[in-house]
PDB file of C-alpha atoms in Angstrom:
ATOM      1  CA  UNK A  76    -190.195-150.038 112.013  1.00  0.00           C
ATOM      2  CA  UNK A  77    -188.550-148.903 108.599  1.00  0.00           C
ATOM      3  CA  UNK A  78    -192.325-149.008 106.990  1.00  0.00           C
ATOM      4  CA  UNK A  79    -193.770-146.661 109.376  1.00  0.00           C
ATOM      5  CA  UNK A  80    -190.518-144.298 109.169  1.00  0.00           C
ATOM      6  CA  UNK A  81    -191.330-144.237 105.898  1.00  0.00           C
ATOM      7  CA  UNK A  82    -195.167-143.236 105.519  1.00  0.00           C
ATOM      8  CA  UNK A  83    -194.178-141.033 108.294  1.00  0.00           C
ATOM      9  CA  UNK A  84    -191.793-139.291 106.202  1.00  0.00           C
ATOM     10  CA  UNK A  85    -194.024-139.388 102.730  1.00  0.00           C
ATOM     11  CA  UNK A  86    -196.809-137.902 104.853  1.00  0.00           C
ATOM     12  CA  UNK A  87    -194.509-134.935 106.160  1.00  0.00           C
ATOM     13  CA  UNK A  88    -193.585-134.378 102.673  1.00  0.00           C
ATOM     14  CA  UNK A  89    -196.953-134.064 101.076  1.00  0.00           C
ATOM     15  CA  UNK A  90    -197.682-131.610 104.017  1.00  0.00           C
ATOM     16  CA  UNK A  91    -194.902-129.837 103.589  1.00  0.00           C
ATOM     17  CA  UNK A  92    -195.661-129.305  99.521  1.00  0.00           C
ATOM     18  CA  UNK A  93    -199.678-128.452 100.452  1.00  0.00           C
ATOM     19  CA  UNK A  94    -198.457-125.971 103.083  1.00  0.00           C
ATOM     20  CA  UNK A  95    -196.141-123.933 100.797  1.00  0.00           C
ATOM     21  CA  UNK A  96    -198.245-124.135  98.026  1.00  0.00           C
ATOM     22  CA  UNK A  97    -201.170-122.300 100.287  1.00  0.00           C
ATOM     23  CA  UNK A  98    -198.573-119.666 101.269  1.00  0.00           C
ATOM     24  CA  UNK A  99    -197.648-119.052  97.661  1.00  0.00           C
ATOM     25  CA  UNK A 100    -201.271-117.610  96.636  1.00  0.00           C
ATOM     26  CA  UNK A 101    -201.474-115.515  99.760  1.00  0.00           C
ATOM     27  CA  UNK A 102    -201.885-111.869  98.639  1.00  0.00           C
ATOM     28  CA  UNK A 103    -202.825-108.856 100.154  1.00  0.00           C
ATOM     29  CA  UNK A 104    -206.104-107.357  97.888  1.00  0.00           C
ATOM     30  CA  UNK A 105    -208.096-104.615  98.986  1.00  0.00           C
ATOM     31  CA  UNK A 106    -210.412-105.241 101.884  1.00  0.00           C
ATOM     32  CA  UNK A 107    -212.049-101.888 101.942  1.00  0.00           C
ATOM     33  CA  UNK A 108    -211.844 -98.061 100.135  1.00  0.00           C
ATOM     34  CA  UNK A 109    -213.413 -94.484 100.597  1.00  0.00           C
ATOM     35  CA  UNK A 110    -214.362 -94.304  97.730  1.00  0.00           C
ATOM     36  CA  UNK A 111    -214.681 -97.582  96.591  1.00  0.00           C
ATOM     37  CA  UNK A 112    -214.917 -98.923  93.495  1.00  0.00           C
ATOM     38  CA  UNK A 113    -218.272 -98.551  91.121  1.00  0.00           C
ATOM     39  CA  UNK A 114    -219.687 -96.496  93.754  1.00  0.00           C
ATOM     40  CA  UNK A 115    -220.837 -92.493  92.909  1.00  0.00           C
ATOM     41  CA  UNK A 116    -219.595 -90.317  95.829  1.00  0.00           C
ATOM     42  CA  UNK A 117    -219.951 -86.678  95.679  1.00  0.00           C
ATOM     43  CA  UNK A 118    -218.840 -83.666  97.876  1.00  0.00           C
ATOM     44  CA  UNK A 119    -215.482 -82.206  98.657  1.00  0.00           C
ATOM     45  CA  UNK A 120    -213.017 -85.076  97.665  1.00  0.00           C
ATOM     46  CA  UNK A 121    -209.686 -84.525  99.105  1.00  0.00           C
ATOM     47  CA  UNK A 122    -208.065 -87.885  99.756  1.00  0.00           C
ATOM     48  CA  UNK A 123    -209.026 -91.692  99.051  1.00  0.00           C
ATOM     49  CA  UNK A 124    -208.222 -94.402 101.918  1.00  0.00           C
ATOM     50  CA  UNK A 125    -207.676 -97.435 101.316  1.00  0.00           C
ATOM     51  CA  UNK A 126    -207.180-101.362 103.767  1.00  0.00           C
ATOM     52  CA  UNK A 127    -205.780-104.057 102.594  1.00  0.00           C
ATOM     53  CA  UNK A 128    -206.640-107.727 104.007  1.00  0.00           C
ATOM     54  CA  UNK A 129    -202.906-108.336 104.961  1.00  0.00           C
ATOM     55  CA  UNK A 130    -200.159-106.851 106.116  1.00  0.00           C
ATOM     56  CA  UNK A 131    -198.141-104.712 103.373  1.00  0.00           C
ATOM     57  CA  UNK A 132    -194.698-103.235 103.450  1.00  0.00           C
ATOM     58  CA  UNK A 133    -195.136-100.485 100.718  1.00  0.00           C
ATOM     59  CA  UNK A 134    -198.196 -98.778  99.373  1.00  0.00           C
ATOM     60  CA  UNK A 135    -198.169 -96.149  96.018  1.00  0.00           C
ATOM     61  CA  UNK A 136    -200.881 -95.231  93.649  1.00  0.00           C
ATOM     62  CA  UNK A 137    -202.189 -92.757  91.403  1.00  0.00           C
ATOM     63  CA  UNK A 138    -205.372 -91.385  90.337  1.00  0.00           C
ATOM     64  CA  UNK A 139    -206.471 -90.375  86.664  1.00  0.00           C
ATOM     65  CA  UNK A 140    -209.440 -88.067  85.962  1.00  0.00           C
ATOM     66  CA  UNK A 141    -211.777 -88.493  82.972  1.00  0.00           C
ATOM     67  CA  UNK A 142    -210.153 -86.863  80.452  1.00  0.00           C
ATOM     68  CA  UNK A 143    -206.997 -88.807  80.926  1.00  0.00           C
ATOM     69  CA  UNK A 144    -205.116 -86.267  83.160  1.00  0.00           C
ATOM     70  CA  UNK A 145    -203.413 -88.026  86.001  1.00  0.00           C
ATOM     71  CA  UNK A 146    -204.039 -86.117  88.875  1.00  0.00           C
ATOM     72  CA  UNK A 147    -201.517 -84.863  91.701  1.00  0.00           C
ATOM     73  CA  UNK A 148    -201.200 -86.824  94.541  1.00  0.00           C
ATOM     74  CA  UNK A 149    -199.294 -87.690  97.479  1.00  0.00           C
ATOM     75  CA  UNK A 150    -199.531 -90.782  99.263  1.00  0.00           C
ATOM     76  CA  UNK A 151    -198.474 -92.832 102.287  1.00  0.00           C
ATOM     77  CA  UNK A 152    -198.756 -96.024 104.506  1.00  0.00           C
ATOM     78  CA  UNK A 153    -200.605 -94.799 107.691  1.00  0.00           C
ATOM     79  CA  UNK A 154    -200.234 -98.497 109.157  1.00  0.00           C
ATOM     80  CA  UNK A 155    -199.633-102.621 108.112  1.00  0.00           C
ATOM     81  CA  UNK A 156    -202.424-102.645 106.304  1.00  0.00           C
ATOM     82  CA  UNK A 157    -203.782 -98.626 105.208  1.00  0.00           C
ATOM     83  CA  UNK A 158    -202.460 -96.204 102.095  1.00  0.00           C
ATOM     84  CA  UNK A 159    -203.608 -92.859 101.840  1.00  0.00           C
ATOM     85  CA  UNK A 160    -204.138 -91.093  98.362  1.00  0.00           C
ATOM     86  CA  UNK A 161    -204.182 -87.039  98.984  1.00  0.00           C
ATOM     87  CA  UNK A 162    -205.024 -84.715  96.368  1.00  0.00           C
ATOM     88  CA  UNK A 163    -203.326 -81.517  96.102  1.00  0.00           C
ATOM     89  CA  UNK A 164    -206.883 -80.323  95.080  1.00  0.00           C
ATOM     90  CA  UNK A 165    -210.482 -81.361  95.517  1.00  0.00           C
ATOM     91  CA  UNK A 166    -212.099 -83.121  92.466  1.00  0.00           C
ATOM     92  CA  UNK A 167    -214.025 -81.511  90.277  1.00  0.00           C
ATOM     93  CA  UNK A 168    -214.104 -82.822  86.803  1.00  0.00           C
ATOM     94  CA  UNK A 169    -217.299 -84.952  86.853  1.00  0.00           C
ATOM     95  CA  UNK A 170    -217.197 -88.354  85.693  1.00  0.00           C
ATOM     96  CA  UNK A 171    -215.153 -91.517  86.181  1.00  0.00           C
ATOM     97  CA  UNK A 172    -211.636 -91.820  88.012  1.00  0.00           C
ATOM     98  CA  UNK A 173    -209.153 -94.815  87.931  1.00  0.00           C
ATOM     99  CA  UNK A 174    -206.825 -95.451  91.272  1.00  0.00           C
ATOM    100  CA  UNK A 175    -204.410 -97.481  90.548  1.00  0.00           C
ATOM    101  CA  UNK A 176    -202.367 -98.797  93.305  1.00  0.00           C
ATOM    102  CA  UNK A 177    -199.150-101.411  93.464  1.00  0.00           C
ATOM    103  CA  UNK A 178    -198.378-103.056  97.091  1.00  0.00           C
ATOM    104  CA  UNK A 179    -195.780-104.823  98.167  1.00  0.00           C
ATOM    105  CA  UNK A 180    -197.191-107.919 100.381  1.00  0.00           C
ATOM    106  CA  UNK A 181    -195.828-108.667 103.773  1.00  0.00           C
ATOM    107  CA  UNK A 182    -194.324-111.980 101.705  1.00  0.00           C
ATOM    108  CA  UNK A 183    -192.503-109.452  99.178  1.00  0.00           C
ATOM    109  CA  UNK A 184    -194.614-109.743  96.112  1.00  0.00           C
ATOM    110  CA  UNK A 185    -195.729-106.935  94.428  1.00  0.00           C
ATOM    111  CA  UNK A 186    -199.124-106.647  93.764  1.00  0.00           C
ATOM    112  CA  UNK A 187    -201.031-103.921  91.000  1.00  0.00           C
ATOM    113  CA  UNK A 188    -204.835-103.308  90.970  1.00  0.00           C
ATOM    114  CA  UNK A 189    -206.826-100.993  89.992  1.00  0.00           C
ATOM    115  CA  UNK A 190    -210.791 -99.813  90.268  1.00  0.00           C
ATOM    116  CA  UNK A 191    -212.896 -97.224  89.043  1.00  0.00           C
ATOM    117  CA  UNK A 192    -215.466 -94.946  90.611  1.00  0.00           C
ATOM    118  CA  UNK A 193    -218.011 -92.154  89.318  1.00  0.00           C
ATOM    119  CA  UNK A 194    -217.559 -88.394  90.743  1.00  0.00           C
ATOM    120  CA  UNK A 195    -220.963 -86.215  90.407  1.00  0.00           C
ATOM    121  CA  UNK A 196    -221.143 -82.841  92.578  1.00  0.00           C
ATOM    122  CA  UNK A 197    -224.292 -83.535  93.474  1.00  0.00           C
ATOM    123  CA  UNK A 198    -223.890 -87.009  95.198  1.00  0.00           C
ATOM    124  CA  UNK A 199    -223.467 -87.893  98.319  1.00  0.00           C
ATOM    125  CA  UNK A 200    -219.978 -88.090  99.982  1.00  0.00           C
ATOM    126  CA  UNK A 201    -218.348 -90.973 100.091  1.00  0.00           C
ATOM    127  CA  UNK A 202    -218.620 -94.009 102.743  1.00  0.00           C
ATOM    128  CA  UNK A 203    -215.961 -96.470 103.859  1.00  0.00           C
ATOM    129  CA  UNK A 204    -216.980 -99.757 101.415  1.00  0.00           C
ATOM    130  CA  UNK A 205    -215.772-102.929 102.160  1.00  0.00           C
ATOM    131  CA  UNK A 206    -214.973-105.681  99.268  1.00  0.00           C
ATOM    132  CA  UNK A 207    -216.718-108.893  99.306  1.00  0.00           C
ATOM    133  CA  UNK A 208    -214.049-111.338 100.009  1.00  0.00           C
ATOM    134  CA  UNK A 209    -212.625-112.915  96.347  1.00  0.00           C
ATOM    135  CA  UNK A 210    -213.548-116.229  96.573  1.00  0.00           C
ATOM    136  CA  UNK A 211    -210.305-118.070  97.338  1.00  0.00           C
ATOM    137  CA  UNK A 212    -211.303-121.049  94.575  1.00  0.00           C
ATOM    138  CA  UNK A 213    -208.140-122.945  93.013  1.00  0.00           C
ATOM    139  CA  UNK A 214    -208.695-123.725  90.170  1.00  0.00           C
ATOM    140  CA  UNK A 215    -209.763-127.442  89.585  1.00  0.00           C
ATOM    141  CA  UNK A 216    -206.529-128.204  87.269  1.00  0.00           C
ATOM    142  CA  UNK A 217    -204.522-127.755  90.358  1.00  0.00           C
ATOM    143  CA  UNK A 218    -206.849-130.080  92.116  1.00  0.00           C
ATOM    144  CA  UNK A 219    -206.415-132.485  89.415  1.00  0.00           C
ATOM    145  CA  UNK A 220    -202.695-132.392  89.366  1.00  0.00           C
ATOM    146  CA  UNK A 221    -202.584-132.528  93.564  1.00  0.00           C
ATOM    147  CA  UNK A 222    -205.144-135.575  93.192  1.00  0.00           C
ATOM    148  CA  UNK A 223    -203.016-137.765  90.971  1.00  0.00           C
ATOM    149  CA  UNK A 224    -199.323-136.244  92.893  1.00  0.00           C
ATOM    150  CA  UNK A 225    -200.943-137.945  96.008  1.00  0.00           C
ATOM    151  CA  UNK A 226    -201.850-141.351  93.705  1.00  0.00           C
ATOM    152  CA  UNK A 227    -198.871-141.527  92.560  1.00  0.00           C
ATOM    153  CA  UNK A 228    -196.658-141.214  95.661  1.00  0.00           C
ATOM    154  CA  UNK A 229    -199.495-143.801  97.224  1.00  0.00           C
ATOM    155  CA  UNK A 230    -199.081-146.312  94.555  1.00  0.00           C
ATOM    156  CA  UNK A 231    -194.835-145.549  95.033  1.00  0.00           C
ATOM    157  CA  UNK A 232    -194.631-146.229  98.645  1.00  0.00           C
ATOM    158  CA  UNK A 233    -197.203-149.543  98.549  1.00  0.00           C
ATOM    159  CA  UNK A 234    -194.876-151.058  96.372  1.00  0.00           C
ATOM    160  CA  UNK A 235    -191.632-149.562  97.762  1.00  0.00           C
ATOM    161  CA  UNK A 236    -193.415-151.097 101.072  1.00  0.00           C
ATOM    162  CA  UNK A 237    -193.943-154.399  99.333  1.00  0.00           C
ATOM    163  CA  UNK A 238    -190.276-154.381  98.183  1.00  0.00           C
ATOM    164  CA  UNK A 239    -189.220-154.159 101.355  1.00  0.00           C
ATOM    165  CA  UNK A 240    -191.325-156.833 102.902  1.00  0.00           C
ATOM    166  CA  UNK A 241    -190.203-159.911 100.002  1.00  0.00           C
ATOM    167  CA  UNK A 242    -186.177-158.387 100.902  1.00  0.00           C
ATOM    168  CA  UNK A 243    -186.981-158.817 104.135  1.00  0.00           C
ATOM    169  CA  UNK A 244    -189.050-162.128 103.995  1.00  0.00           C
ATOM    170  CA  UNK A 245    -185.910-163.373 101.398  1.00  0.00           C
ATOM    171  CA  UNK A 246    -183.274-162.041 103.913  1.00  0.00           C
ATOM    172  CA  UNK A 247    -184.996-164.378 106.925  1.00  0.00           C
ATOM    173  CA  UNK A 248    -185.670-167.439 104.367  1.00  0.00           C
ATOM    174  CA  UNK A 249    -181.402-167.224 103.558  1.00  0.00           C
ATOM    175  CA  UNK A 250    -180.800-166.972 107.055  1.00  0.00           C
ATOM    176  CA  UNK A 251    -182.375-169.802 108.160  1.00  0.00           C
ATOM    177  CA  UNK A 252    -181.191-171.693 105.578  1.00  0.00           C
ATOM    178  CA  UNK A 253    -178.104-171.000 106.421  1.00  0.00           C
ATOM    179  CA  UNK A 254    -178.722-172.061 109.994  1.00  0.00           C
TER     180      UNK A 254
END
């Protein structure tokens, strides 16, 4: 009975570690932007939208022309999970624009990204452009280090589990023998 308490318990355990450690990489990154990033948009430019793939709790950012000038803006959370960037006026300067943008994620972290995309008069206006999804890949050194975490406690409880079966089979020999 005390043997399967205890797998019972070092399984809960290593769940417990795997599950937090998934929650600790969650971050909300940008699902989606008008304009988006390395696209060429054109047009009368007055704001810049932008979704996140998570809830988010605040949402600022600012926008710098091409020659360096950071640009006036306002912005503001229109839901969980959408900023707005409005310009006091249109672009015009043609070339490339930075947004940079800081979050804070539903879990508190802050979060600061930027992206780049090309303004030309002549182009056409800009469409909503969703983000391929980052690929979510640990890296394999965390893999490693889970991998032999899990060995080790293995290897720990097989002989914990065999040090409890000799006490016990010791305990029943004295007993009898004392019978």
């Amino acid at each position: 009975m005390r043997h399967r308490n205890l797998v019972i318990s070092l399984l809960a355990t290593l769940s417990a570690v795997l599950g937090f450690g998934a929650v600790a990489h969650a971050h909300s990154g940008l699902a989606a932007a008008s304009p988006g990033p390395g696209v060429t948009v054109g047009g009368e430019i007055t704001e810049i939208q932008m979704y996140y793939g998570d809830l988010i709790t605040t949402f600022d950012a600012t926008v710098t022309s091409p020659s360096g000038v950071e640009l006036a803006v306002s912005t503001e959370m229109l839901s969980d999970i959408q900023g707005l960037i409005t310009l006091d006026e249109p672009l015009s300067e043609e070339g490339e624009y930075a947004v940079r943008h800081t979050i804070t994620s539903f879990d508190s972290d802050i979060v600061e990204a930027a992206y780049l995309f090309t303004y030309e008069a002549s182009a056409p206006s800009p469409q909503l452009i969703f983000l391929p999804e980052e690929e979510s890949g640990t890296p394999w050194i965390v893999w490693v280090a889970v991998g032999i975490g899990v060995l080790v406690i293995a290897v720990l409880a097989w002989r914990l589990i065999g040090s409890l079966r000799r006490r016990s089979a010791a305990a029943a020999a004295a007993t009898s023998a004392a019978d």
